[in-house]
Every structure is written in structure tokens, then in C-alpha cells.
PDB file of C-alpha atoms and ligand atoms in Angstrom:
ATOM      1  CA  MET Y  18     253.024 130.555 122.908  1.00 89.00           C
ATOM      2  CA  GLN Y  19     253.120 126.777 123.187  1.00 97.00           C
ATOM      3  CA  PRO Y  20     251.296 125.530 126.316  1.00 98.00           C
ATOM      4  CA  VAL Y  21     253.401 123.847 129.007  1.00 98.00           C
ATOM      5  CA  PHE Y  22     251.972 121.105 131.230  1.00 98.00           C
ATOM      6  CA  ARG Y  23     253.652 119.276 134.088  1.00 98.00           C
ATOM      7  CA  PHE Y  24     253.171 116.193 136.222  1.00 98.00           C
ATOM      8  CA  ALA Y  25     254.670 116.622 139.689  1.00 98.00           C
ATOM      9  CA  PRO Y  26     254.763 113.454 141.805  1.00 97.00           C
ATOM     10  CA  SER Y  27     256.444 113.161 145.194  1.00 97.00           C
ATOM     11  CA  PRO Y  28     258.870 110.200 145.358  1.00 97.00           C
ATOM     12  CA  ASN Y  29     257.621 108.874 148.674  1.00 95.00           C
ATOM     13  CA  GLY Y  30     255.938 105.688 147.510  1.00 94.00           C
ATOM     14  CA  GLU Y  31     254.897 103.686 144.495  1.00 93.00           C
ATOM     15  CA  LEU Y  32     252.495 105.081 141.923  1.00 95.00           C
ATOM     16  CA  HIS Y  33     248.970 103.693 142.175  1.00 94.00           C
ATOM     17  CA  LEU Y  34     245.853 103.871 140.013  1.00 94.00           C
ATOM     18  CA  GLY Y  35     245.140 107.415 141.217  1.00 94.00           C
ATOM     19  CA  HIS Y  36     248.503 108.621 139.881  1.00 96.00           C
ATOM     20  CA  ALA Y  37     247.991 106.697 136.647  1.00 96.00           C
ATOM     21  CA  TYR Y  38     244.691 108.490 136.115  1.00 96.00           C
ATOM     22  CA  ALA Y  39     246.251 111.875 136.961  1.00 97.00           C
ATOM     23  CA  ALA Y  40     249.265 111.383 134.692  1.00 98.00           C
ATOM     24  CA  LEU Y  41     247.195 110.061 131.772  1.00 97.00           C
ATOM     25  CA  ARG Y  42     244.614 112.869 132.037  1.00 97.00           C
ATOM     26  CA  ASP Y  43     247.371 115.446 132.246  1.00 98.00           C
ATOM     27  CA  PHE Y  44     249.249 113.967 129.281  1.00 98.00           C
ATOM     28  CA  ALA Y  45     246.090 113.670 127.145  1.00 97.00           C
ATOM     29  CA  LEU Y  46     245.102 117.304 127.844  1.00 98.00           C
ATOM     30  CA  CYS Y  47     248.642 118.375 126.973  1.00 98.00           C
ATOM     31  CA  ARG Y  48     248.577 116.466 123.691  1.00 98.00           C
ATOM     32  CA  LYS Y  49     245.173 117.923 122.825  1.00 97.00           C
ATOM     33  CA  ALA Y  50     246.497 121.436 123.442  1.00 98.00           C
ATOM     34  CA  GLY Y  51     249.658 120.750 121.421  1.00 98.00           C
ATOM     35  CA  GLY Y  52     251.700 121.426 124.553  1.00 98.00           C
ATOM     36  CA  ARG Y  53     255.066 120.451 126.006  1.00 98.00           C
ATOM     37  CA  PHE Y  54     254.995 117.951 128.857  1.00 98.00           C
ATOM     38  CA  LEU Y  55     257.348 118.210 131.846  1.00 98.00           C
ATOM     39  CA  LEU Y  56     257.988 115.927 134.798  1.00 98.00           C
ATOM     40  CA  ARG Y  57     258.937 117.414 138.151  1.00 98.00           C
ATOM     41  CA  ILE Y  58     260.053 115.386 141.132  1.00 98.00           C
ATOM     42  CA  GLU Y  59     258.768 117.024 144.323  1.00 98.00           C
ATOM     43  CA  ASP Y  60     261.336 115.769 146.785  1.00 98.00           C
ATOM     44  CA  ILE Y  61     261.678 118.560 149.360  1.00 97.00           C
ATOM     45  CA  ASP Y  62     260.579 116.146 152.068  1.00 96.00           C
ATOM     46  CA  ARG Y  63     263.969 114.577 152.790  1.00 92.00           C
ATOM     47  CA  ASN Y  64     262.633 112.040 155.264  1.00 93.00           C
ATOM     48  CA  ARG Y  65     260.073 110.555 152.926  1.00 95.00           C
ATOM     49  CA  SER Y  66     261.699 110.912 149.493  1.00 97.00           C
ATOM     50  CA  ARG Y  67     263.771 107.994 148.185  1.00 96.00           C
ATOM     51  CA  PRO Y  68     265.784 107.722 144.930  1.00 96.00           C
ATOM     52  CA  GLU Y  69     264.376 104.220 144.395  1.00 97.00           C
ATOM     53  CA  PHE Y  70     260.828 105.620 144.381  1.00 97.00           C
ATOM     54  CA  GLU Y  71     261.886 108.247 141.850  1.00 97.00           C
ATOM     55  CA  ALA Y  72     263.358 105.541 139.612  1.00 97.00           C
ATOM     56  CA  ALA Y  73     260.182 103.460 139.959  1.00 97.00           C
ATOM     57  CA  ILE Y  74     257.968 106.470 139.126  1.00 97.00           C
ATOM     58  CA  ILE Y  75     259.951 107.130 135.958  1.00 98.00           C
ATOM     59  CA  GLU Y  76     259.753 103.488 134.931  1.00 97.00           C
ATOM     60  CA  ASP Y  77     256.013 103.233 135.628  1.00 97.00           C
ATOM     61  CA  LEU Y  78     255.175 106.442 133.751  1.00 98.00           C
ATOM     62  CA  ALA Y  79     257.180 105.328 130.727  1.00 98.00           C
ATOM     63  CA  TRP Y  80     255.413 101.955 130.838  1.00 98.00           C
ATOM     64  CA  LEU Y  81     252.052 103.782 130.806  1.00 97.00           C
ATOM     65  CA  GLY Y  82     253.118 105.530 127.617  1.00 97.00           C
ATOM     66  CA  VAL Y  83     253.705 109.015 129.057  1.00 98.00           C
ATOM     67  CA  THR Y  84     256.672 110.936 127.620  1.00 98.00           C
ATOM     68  CA  TRP Y  85     258.292 114.122 128.907  1.00 98.00           C
ATOM     69  CA  GLU Y  86     261.114 116.510 128.199  1.00 98.00           C
ATOM     70  CA  THR Y  87     264.452 116.155 129.925  1.00 97.00           C
ATOM     71  CA  PRO Y  88     266.127 117.132 132.148  1.00 96.00           C
ATOM     72  CA  VAL Y  89     263.610 116.362 134.865  1.00 97.00           C
ATOM     73  CA  ARG Y  90     263.446 119.106 137.498  1.00 98.00           C
ATOM     74  CA  ARG Y  91     264.127 117.870 141.010  1.00 98.00           C
ATOM     75  CA  GLN Y  92     263.023 120.287 143.734  1.00 98.00           C
ATOM     76  CA  SER Y  93     265.867 119.384 146.093  1.00 97.00           C
ATOM     77  CA  GLU Y  94     268.280 120.859 143.529  1.00 98.00           C
ATOM     78  CA  HIS Y  95     266.607 124.286 143.556  1.00 98.00           C
ATOM     79  CA  MET Y  96     266.768 125.398 147.179  1.00 98.00           C
ATOM     80  CA  ALA Y  97     268.502 128.648 146.115  1.00 98.00           C
ATOM     81  CA  ALA Y  98     265.479 129.617 144.002  1.00 98.00           C
ATOM     82  CA  TYR Y  99     263.152 129.056 146.983  1.00 98.00           C
ATOM     83  CA  GLY Y 100     265.530 131.055 149.174  1.00 98.00           C
ATOM     84  CA  ALA Y 101     265.344 133.976 146.738  1.00 98.00           C
ATOM     85  CA  ALA Y 102     261.528 133.841 146.806  1.00 98.00           C
ATOM     86  CA  LEU Y 103     261.582 133.837 150.615  1.00 98.00           C
ATOM     87  CA  ASP Y 104     263.921 136.847 150.633  1.00 98.00           C
ATOM     88  CA  ARG Y 105     261.412 138.707 148.526  1.00 98.00           C
ATOM     89  CA  LEU Y 106     258.568 137.913 150.931  1.00 98.00           C
ATOM     90  CA  ARG Y 107     260.787 138.895 153.881  1.00 97.00           C
ATOM     91  CA  ALA Y 108     261.719 142.188 152.234  1.00 97.00           C
ATOM     92  CA  ALA Y 109     258.018 142.966 151.775  1.00 97.00           C
ATOM     93  CA  ASN Y 110     257.506 142.191 155.482  1.00 96.00           C
ATOM     94  CA  LEU Y 111     254.873 139.568 154.716  1.00 97.00           C
ATOM     95  CA  VAL Y 112     256.350 136.618 156.619  1.00 98.00           C
ATOM     96  CA  TYR Y 113     257.238 136.037 160.251  1.00 98.00           C
ATOM     97  CA  PRO Y 114     259.114 133.348 162.208  1.00 98.00           C
ATOM     98  CA  ALA Y 115     256.745 130.944 163.962  1.00 98.00           C
ATOM     99  CA  PHE Y 116     258.126 129.116 166.985  1.00 98.00           C
ATOM    100  CA  MET Y 117     255.241 127.097 168.395  1.00 98.00           C
ATOM    101  CA  THR Y 118     255.631 123.324 168.580  1.00 97.00           C
ATOM    102  CA  ARG Y 119     252.901 120.961 167.388  1.00 95.00           C
ATOM    103  CA  GLY Y 120     251.896 120.375 171.011  1.00 96.00           C
ATOM    104  CA  GLU Y 121     251.670 124.094 171.770  1.00 97.00           C
ATOM    105  CA  ILE Y 122     249.554 124.661 168.666  1.00 97.00           C
ATOM    106  CA  ALA Y 123     247.262 121.777 169.601  1.00 96.00           C
ATOM    107  CA  ARG Y 124     246.768 123.153 173.137  1.00 97.00           C
ATOM    108  CA  ALA Y 125     246.217 126.748 171.994  1.00 97.00           C
ATOM    109  CA  THR Y 126     243.651 125.747 169.382  1.00 98.00           C
ATOM    110  CA  ALA Y 127     241.706 123.072 171.273  1.00 96.00           C
ATOM    111  CA  LYS Y 128     238.428 124.950 171.096  1.00 95.00           C
ATOM    112  CA  PRO Y 129     235.493 123.861 168.967  1.00 93.00           C
ATOM    113  CA  GLU Y 130     235.121 127.313 167.417  1.00 96.00           C
ATOM    114  CA  TRP Y 131     238.796 127.608 166.409  1.00 98.00           C
ATOM    115  CA  PRO Y 132     239.053 128.119 162.600  1.00 98.00           C
ATOM    116  CA  ARG Y 133     240.436 125.230 160.576  1.00 98.00           C
ATOM    117  CA  ASP Y 134     241.886 125.025 157.071  1.00 98.00           C
ATOM    118  CA  PRO Y 135     240.343 122.901 154.267  1.00 97.00           C
ATOM    119  CA  GLU Y 136     242.382 119.913 155.489  1.00 96.00           C
ATOM    120  CA  GLY Y 137     241.014 120.284 159.012  1.00 96.00           C
ATOM    121  CA  VAL Y 138     244.236 121.690 160.477  1.00 97.00           C
ATOM    122  CA  PRO Y 139     243.678 124.502 163.017  1.00 97.00           C
ATOM    123  CA  HIS Y 140     244.827 127.945 161.875  1.00 98.00           C
ATOM    124  CA  TYR Y 141     248.092 129.053 163.475  1.00 98.00           C
ATOM    125  CA  PRO Y 142     247.475 131.192 166.565  1.00 98.00           C
ATOM    126  CA  PRO Y 143     248.288 134.886 165.999  1.00 96.00           C
ATOM    127  CA  VAL Y 144     250.851 134.954 168.847  1.00 95.00           C
ATOM    128  CA  ASP Y 145     254.089 135.019 166.830  1.00 97.00           C
ATOM    129  CA  ARG Y 146     252.720 137.409 164.246  1.00 96.00           C
ATOM    130  CA  ARG Y 147     252.517 139.959 167.069  1.00 95.00           C
ATOM    131  CA  LEU Y 148     256.003 139.252 168.397  1.00 96.00           C
ATOM    132  CA  LYS Y 149     258.396 142.222 168.352  1.00 95.00           C
ATOM    133  CA  PRO Y 150     261.197 141.727 165.777  1.00 93.00           C
ATOM    134  CA  GLU Y 151     263.853 142.014 168.552  1.00 96.00           C
ATOM    135  CA  GLU Y 152     262.156 139.259 170.494  1.00 97.00           C
ATOM    136  CA  ALA Y 153     261.949 137.019 167.439  1.00 97.00           C
ATOM    137  CA  ASP Y 154     265.653 137.689 166.720  1.00 96.00           C
ATOM    138  CA  GLU Y 155     266.537 136.733 170.294  1.00 98.00           C
ATOM    139  CA  ARG Y 156     264.737 133.414 169.991  1.00 97.00           C
ATOM    140  CA  ILE Y 157     266.375 132.677 166.664  1.00 97.00           C
ATOM    141  CA  ALA Y 158     269.788 133.531 168.164  1.00 98.00           C
ATOM    142  CA  ALA Y 159     268.994 131.157 171.044  1.00 98.00           C
ATOM    143  CA  GLY Y 160     268.545 128.390 168.482  1.00 97.00           C
ATOM    144  CA  ILE Y 161     264.800 127.884 168.919  1.00 97.00           C
ATOM    145  CA  PRO Y 162     263.574 126.153 165.729  1.00 97.00           C
ATOM    146  CA  ASN Y 163     261.222 128.229 163.629  1.00 98.00           C
ATOM    147  CA  ALA Y 164     259.172 127.985 160.492  1.00 98.00           C
ATOM    148  CA  LEU Y 165     258.315 131.007 158.368  1.00 98.00           C
ATOM    149  CA  ARG Y 166     254.623 131.737 157.974  1.00 98.00           C
ATOM    150  CA  ILE Y 167     252.896 134.204 155.767  1.00 98.00           C
ATOM    151  CA  ASP Y 168     250.908 137.010 157.344  1.00 98.00           C
ATOM    152  CA  THR Y 169     247.888 136.117 155.229  1.00 98.00           C
ATOM    153  CA  ALA Y 170     245.734 139.122 156.183  1.00 97.00           C
ATOM    154  CA  GLY Y 171     248.588 141.552 155.485  1.00 97.00           C
ATOM    155  CA  ALA Y 172     249.501 139.737 152.281  1.00 98.00           C
ATOM    156  CA  MET Y 173     245.915 139.855 151.018  1.00 98.00           C
ATOM    157  CA  GLU Y 174     245.732 143.567 151.638  1.00 97.00           C
ATOM    158  CA  PHE Y 175     248.927 143.952 149.635  1.00 96.00           C
ATOM    159  CA  ALA Y 176     247.746 141.598 146.873  1.00 97.00           C
ATOM    160  CA  GLY Y 177     244.193 142.850 146.264  1.00 96.00           C
ATOM    161  CA  ALA Y 178     241.501 140.698 144.611  1.00 97.00           C
ATOM    162  CA  LEU Y 179     242.703 137.259 143.493  1.00 98.00           C
ATOM    163  CA  SER Y 180     241.207 134.703 141.159  1.00 98.00           C
ATOM    164  CA  TRP Y 181     242.115 131.882 138.784  1.00 98.00           C
ATOM    165  CA  ARG Y 182     240.650 130.178 135.734  1.00 98.00           C
ATOM    166  CA  GLU Y 183     239.410 126.687 136.487  1.00 98.00           C
ATOM    167  CA  MET Y 184     238.952 124.512 133.416  1.00 98.00           C
ATOM    168  CA  GLY Y 185     238.201 121.321 135.329  1.00 98.00           C
ATOM    169  CA  GLU Y 186     236.319 121.300 138.575  1.00 97.00           C
ATOM    170  CA  GLY Y 187     236.728 121.539 142.315  1.00 97.00           C
ATOM    171  CA  PRO Y 188     235.298 119.081 144.859  1.00 96.00           C
ATOM    172  CA  ALA Y 189     231.960 120.946 144.856  1.00 96.00           C
ATOM    173  CA  GLY Y 190     231.832 121.314 141.065  1.00 97.00           C
ATOM    174  CA  GLU Y 191     233.511 124.750 141.032  1.00 98.00           C
ATOM    175  CA  HIS Y 192     234.323 125.793 137.463  1.00 98.00           C
ATOM    176  CA  GLY Y 193     235.188 128.968 135.534  1.00 98.00           C
ATOM    177  CA  VAL Y 194     236.623 132.052 137.224  1.00 98.00           C
ATOM    178  CA  ILE Y 195     237.191 131.209 140.877  1.00 98.00           C
ATOM    179  CA  THR Y 196     237.728 133.826 143.556  1.00 98.00           C
ATOM    180  CA  ALA Y 197     240.786 132.811 145.600  1.00 98.00           C
ATOM    181  CA  ARG Y 198     240.257 132.916 149.361  1.00 98.00           C
ATOM    182  CA  PRO Y 199     243.681 132.258 150.853  1.00 98.00           C
ATOM    183  CA  GLU Y 200     242.356 133.252 154.284  1.00 98.00           C
ATOM    184  CA  MET Y 201     240.886 129.735 154.446  1.00 98.00           C
ATOM    185  CA  TRP Y 202     244.467 128.544 155.170  1.00 98.00           C
ATOM    186  CA  GLY Y 203     245.224 131.039 157.938  1.00 98.00           C
ATOM    187  CA  ASP Y 204     248.923 131.957 158.167  1.00 98.00           C
ATOM    188  CA  PHE Y 205     250.291 129.041 156.133  1.00 98.00           C
ATOM    189  CA  ILE Y 206     253.921 127.887 156.112  1.00 98.00           C
ATOM    190  CA  VAL Y 207     256.307 129.100 153.420  1.00 98.00           C
ATOM    191  CA  SER Y 208     259.465 127.660 154.986  1.00 98.00           C
ATOM    192  CA  ARG Y 209     259.349 124.599 157.218  1.00 98.00           C
ATOM    193  CA  LYS Y 210     261.368 124.015 160.367  1.00 96.00           C
ATOM    194  CA  ASP Y 211     263.223 121.134 158.724  1.00 95.00           C
ATOM    195  CA  VAL Y 212     263.529 122.395 155.145  1.00 97.00           C
ATOM    196  CA  ALA Y 213     263.814 125.978 153.928  1.00 97.00           C
ATOM    197  CA  THR Y 214     260.747 125.973 151.685  1.00 98.00           C
ATOM    198  CA  SER Y 215     257.214 124.567 151.677  1.00 98.00           C
ATOM    199  CA  TYR Y 216     255.011 122.739 149.199  1.00 98.00           C
ATOM    200  CA  HIS Y 217     253.195 125.967 148.195  1.00 98.00           C
ATOM    201  CA  LEU Y 218     256.352 128.056 147.806  1.00 98.00           C
ATOM    202  CA  ALA Y 219     258.263 125.401 145.852  1.00 98.00           C
ATOM    203  CA  VAL Y 220     255.332 124.714 143.508  1.00 98.00           C
ATOM    204  CA  VAL Y 221     254.761 128.353 142.544  1.00 98.00           C
ATOM    205  CA  THR Y 222     258.487 128.991 142.139  1.00 98.00           C
ATOM    206  CA  ASP Y 223     258.904 125.926 139.914  1.00 98.00           C
ATOM    207  CA  ASP Y 224     255.752 126.432 137.863  1.00 98.00           C
ATOM    208  CA  ALA Y 225     257.015 129.910 136.981  1.00 98.00           C
ATOM    209  CA  ALA Y 226     260.647 128.838 136.431  1.00 98.00           C
ATOM    210  CA  GLN Y 227     259.481 126.083 134.087  1.00 98.00           C
ATOM    211  CA  GLY Y 228     257.028 128.338 132.231  1.00 98.00           C
ATOM    212  CA  VAL Y 229     254.084 126.120 133.181  1.00 98.00           C
ATOM    213  CA  THR Y 230     250.851 127.436 131.647  1.00 98.00           C
ATOM    214  CA  HIS Y 231     248.490 124.582 132.656  1.00 98.00           C
ATOM    215  CA  VAL Y 232     248.375 122.840 136.028  1.00 98.00           C
ATOM    216  CA  VAL Y 233     246.417 119.588 135.871  1.00 98.00           C
ATOM    217  CA  ARG Y 234     245.970 117.757 139.196  1.00 98.00           C
ATOM    218  CA  GLY Y 235     243.465 116.071 141.486  1.00 97.00           C
ATOM    219  CA  HIS Y 236     240.754 118.097 143.151  1.00 96.00           C
ATOM    220  CA  ASP Y 237     242.281 117.320 146.547  1.00 95.00           C
ATOM    221  CA  LEU Y 238     244.596 120.244 145.657  1.00 98.00           C
ATOM    222  CA  PHE Y 239     241.804 122.562 144.470  1.00 98.00           C
ATOM    223  CA  HIS Y 240     241.817 124.679 147.647  1.00 98.00           C
ATOM    224  CA  ALA Y 241     245.631 124.781 147.705  1.00 98.00           C
ATOM    225  CA  THR Y 242     245.316 126.931 144.579  1.00 98.00           C
ATOM    226  CA  ALA Y 243     244.097 129.890 146.666  1.00 98.00           C
ATOM    227  CA  ALA Y 244     247.355 129.928 148.662  1.00 98.00           C
ATOM    228  CA  GLN Y 245     249.392 129.460 145.493  1.00 98.00           C
ATOM    229  CA  VAL Y 246     247.650 132.290 143.624  1.00 98.00           C
ATOM    230  CA  LEU Y 247     248.391 134.579 146.579  1.00 98.00           C
ATOM    231  CA  LEU Y 248     252.096 133.681 146.470  1.00 98.00           C
ATOM    232  CA  GLN Y 249     252.190 134.161 142.693  1.00 98.00           C
ATOM    233  CA  ARG Y 250     250.838 137.682 143.082  1.00 98.00           C
ATOM    234  CA  LEU Y 251     253.240 138.561 145.915  1.00 98.00           C
ATOM    235  CA  LEU Y 252     256.208 137.244 143.946  1.00 98.00           C
ATOM    236  CA  GLY Y 253     255.178 138.826 140.650  1.00 98.00           C
ATOM    237  CA  LEU Y 254     254.704 135.430 138.968  1.00 98.00           C
ATOM    238  CA  PRO Y 255     252.048 134.535 136.387  1.00 98.00           C
ATOM    239  CA  THR Y 256     249.054 132.414 137.419  1.00 98.00           C
ATOM    240  CA  PRO Y 257     248.655 129.347 135.186  1.00 98.00           C
ATOM    241  CA  ILE Y 258     245.304 127.923 134.096  1.00 98.00           C
ATOM    242  CA  TYR Y 259     244.167 125.162 136.482  1.00 98.00           C
ATOM    243  CA  HIS Y 260     242.418 121.946 135.668  1.00 98.00           C
ATOM    244  CA  HIS Y 261     241.460 119.917 138.723  1.00 98.00           C
ATOM    245  CA  HIS Y 262     239.979 116.495 138.143  1.00 97.00           C
ATOM    246  CA  ARG Y 263     238.166 113.771 140.030  1.00 94.00           C
ATOM    247  CA  LEU Y 264     240.079 111.349 142.233  1.00 93.00           C
ATOM    248  CA  ILE Y 265     240.181 107.606 141.868  1.00 90.00           C
ATOM    249  CA  THR Y 266     238.702 106.099 145.003  1.00 84.00           C
ATOM    250  CA  ASP Y 267     238.625 102.612 146.477  1.00 79.00           C
ATOM    251  CA  ALA Y 268     235.498 100.483 146.844  1.00 75.00           C
ATOM    252  CA  THR Y 269     234.563 102.387 150.008  1.00 79.00           C
ATOM    253  CA  GLY Y 270     234.853 105.754 148.254  1.00 78.00           C
ATOM    254  CA  ARG Y 271     238.132 106.720 149.954  1.00 80.00           C
ATOM    255  CA  LYS Y 272     241.033 108.348 148.123  1.00 78.00           C
ATOM    256  CA  LEU Y 273     243.751 105.798 147.272  1.00 77.00           C
ATOM    257  CA  SER Y 274     246.919 106.002 149.314  1.00 71.00           C
ATOM    258  CA  LYS Y 275     250.489 104.975 148.604  1.00 68.00           C
ATOM    259  CA  SER Y 276     250.308 102.296 151.269  1.00 64.00           C
ATOM    260  CA  ASN Y 277     247.513 100.527 149.410  1.00 66.00           C
ATOM    261  CA  ARG Y 278     249.453  97.732 147.709  1.00 64.00           C
ATOM    262  CA  ASP Y 279     246.474  96.381 145.726  1.00 68.00           C
ATOM    263  CA  THR Y 280     246.353  99.379 143.450  1.00 87.00           C
ATOM    264  CA  SER Y 281     250.106  99.948 142.979  1.00 93.00           C
ATOM    265  CA  LEU Y 282     250.982  99.983 139.280  1.00 95.00           C
ATOM    266  CA  ARG Y 283     253.941  97.656 139.929  1.00 94.00           C
ATOM    267  CA  ALA Y 284     251.738  95.068 141.588  1.00 93.00           C
ATOM    268  CA  LEU Y 285     249.138  95.272 138.822  1.00 94.00           C
ATOM    269  CA  ARG Y 286     251.840  95.001 136.171  1.00 95.00           C
ATOM    270  CA  LYS Y 287     253.396  92.000 137.901  1.00 94.00           C
ATOM    271  CA  ALA Y 288     249.973  90.381 137.905  1.00 94.00           C
ATOM    272  CA  GLY Y 289     249.886  90.777 134.119  1.00 96.00           C
ATOM    273  CA  ALA Y 290     247.973  94.033 133.598  1.00 96.00           C
ATOM    274  CA  THR Y 291     248.759  96.023 130.436  1.00 97.00           C
ATOM    275  CA  PRO Y 292     248.722  99.828 130.122  1.00 97.00           C
ATOM    276  CA  GLU Y 293     245.376  99.434 128.289  1.00 96.00           C
ATOM    277  CA  ASP Y 294     243.983  97.517 131.286  1.00 95.00           C
ATOM    278  CA  ILE Y 295     245.086 100.355 133.576  1.00 95.00           C
ATOM    279  CA  ARG Y 296     243.274 102.898 131.366  1.00 95.00           C
ATOM    280  CA  ALA Y 297     240.138 100.820 131.522  1.00 94.00           C
ATOM    281  CA  MET Y 298     240.441 100.413 135.308  1.00 92.00           C
ATOM    282  CA  VAL Y 299     240.499 104.195 135.834  1.00 93.00           C
ATOM    283  CA  GLY Y 300     237.684 104.826 133.361  1.00 92.00           C
ATOM    284  CA  LEU Y 301     239.741 106.282 130.509  1.00 92.00           C
ATOM    285  CA  GLY Y 302     239.088 105.185 126.941  1.00 77.00           C
ATOM    286  CA  SER Y 303     241.995 104.208 124.719  1.00 67.00           C
ATOM    287  CA  SER Y 304     242.180 107.817 123.473  1.00 51.00           C
ATOM    288  CA  GLY Y 305     242.788 109.009 127.022  1.00 45.00           C
ATOM    289  CA  LYS Y 306     239.592 111.036 127.066  1.00 47.00           C
ATOM    290  CA  GLY Y 307     237.485 110.856 130.168  1.00 45.00           C
ATOM    291  CA  ARG Y 308     235.228 112.701 132.528  1.00 47.00           C
ATOM    292  CA  ARG Y 309     236.470 115.800 134.309  1.00 51.00           C
TER     293      ARG Y 309
HETATM  294  N1  LIG Q 405     253.628 116.799 144.531  1.00 69.12           N
HETATM  295  C1  LIG Q 405     252.215 116.903 144.721  1.00 69.12           C
HETATM  296  C2  LIG Q 405     251.633 115.515 144.969  1.00 69.12           C
HETATM  297  O1  LIG Q 405     252.277 114.522 144.659  1.00 69.12           O
HETATM  298  C3  LIG Q 405     251.495 117.497 143.528  1.00 69.12           C
HETATM  299  C4  LIG Q 405     251.706 118.958 143.426  1.00 69.12           C
HETATM  300  C5  LIG Q 405     250.925 119.671 142.345  1.00 69.12           C
HETATM  301  O2  LIG Q 405     250.513 119.053 141.351  1.00 69.12           O
HETATM  302  O3  LIG Q 405     250.777 120.878 142.476  1.00 69.12           O
HETATM  303  O4  LIG Q 405     250.550 115.438 145.507  1.00 69.12           O
END
């Protein structure tokens, strides 16, 4: 079977050197494996996604020399697929409506010993998980906004042992067969209050729908893999091979952000940089080979 790779940017800003590194690494690994390369626009966040950013991303990637198959998959066009995945989780009784507001969560978890996820966000309090279904239905009928969260402990019992193959490395040098520990995320969101899916749910649904065999991305998403492997198992989807890579950082060692104009590919291009200059700036040789 021919390998399938994908690059999956969110159209909420301009691409910067970090994205250039990620896209070029991904594309080079795909070429080396003789794979197909796909582009996916992750635009479920309606407030932050803009068509002009999508157009700019496509232009910048093409300028860098990356090529992909068409049509491009746009997540906002596949809400029905995410809905079907949610129905499956609901039918297995592995999700519950979560009603707490940000403020309520902050107050309930303001204790130094409260568990936090890898991004430092406090785990969701177990209050709504214990709510009687009739009570939850009443609140929904009353129009109280709710997200859907996964009952992680219940889901893990259902799923059994979980692992993935890591060909790159995690932030602490993790490599090889990695044991997935989704409990590190607590009861994570599978459907947001404002949009009927979540990053994790949309990514696993799309990776499977597109036949993705290799996920190449920055090691800031290494721990997200545990949640995604859990969802894959619950939904009966295959787990791809993962290749997490280093991040491009600024002079102070911080991850680049989309608001950092100095490293935007458009700005660098306007200032006369060539695609070869960009490769050199992110430490990739002309062949696209580089460190993990
Ligand atoms: N859309 C995500 C981002 O731009 C990447 C998702 C992924 O590669 O799994 O950070």
C-alpha cells in the first residue's frame, strides 16, 4: 500500500518559519517513502479561520515547492462525518454533556493539587459525569450550552492497552513504541459548545477518511497523540505511524507564534528571501533532510 502523508494547517494566521520547517520535513519524508501528499485545512474554529489565510497558506506552500493532491479537504465541509463519529461514542455511552462555564471550572479547580493536562489546563471536574441522564436532558432542554466530553476512565477500560509507533521523537526524546496515556488529558472535549466537533475528533476522523498512514507534525502535539489513539480505538479506526519533530524557536527559545511578523514567510519573501534561504534558515539542507 502506498503511504499517505498530510500537512494540516489551521487558517488562522500567516505561515511562519515553524510551518515552513514542518511542511518541508513532512514533504521530504513523504517523498522518501514514495508516498502521496495531502493538504488539509483545519478550519473548525469559525471565529479564527479566514478564507484569506487559507489562500495565503496555499500560495506560500506552493512557493516553498511543496505539492499536494487535490481536492484539498476542508474540515468545515465534513461536519456530518464528525457527527457520525459522535453518535458512535454516544451509543457506546462513552461521552457526557458538560455544562460548566470557564469561570465555574476555574473556581472548582483552583487547588494546587488539582490534576492538569500536558498544556497546563486543569482536568474537568467529575461533576457532570455523575449527572443523571434525566437531569442532563432537562438542562439541555432548558437551553444551557454544553460541550460533549469523553469519559476517559470508562473509555480506557473499554479500549484496553493503547500504544503507537513513534518514528520521530517527543519533547523528552520519546521514540519507538509509545504507551498511550490518555488519562493525562482528563475528560477531554469531543464536541465544543460552539462547534459540534473538537480538534481531536476531527483529526482522527479525517486521518482515517483520507487513508493517512503517516502523521508528521511538531512535538508540541506529541501528547495529543494519546487522546487521538484512544479515539481511533473507540471508533474502530486504524492508528497511523507518527513522526513528531523539533520545533523552530525564536532567539529566546520560545515556539514561534502566528503573531510574530518577523518570521512570517510573506514578510521574508517580500524582503527578498528565496525558498532556498528559508530552508537554510530552518536548518534543512537543499535535499530537505534534517535532524529529527
Ligand atoms: N491543525 C493543527 C495545527 O495547525 C495540526 C494538526 C495535526 O497535525 O494533527 O497545529
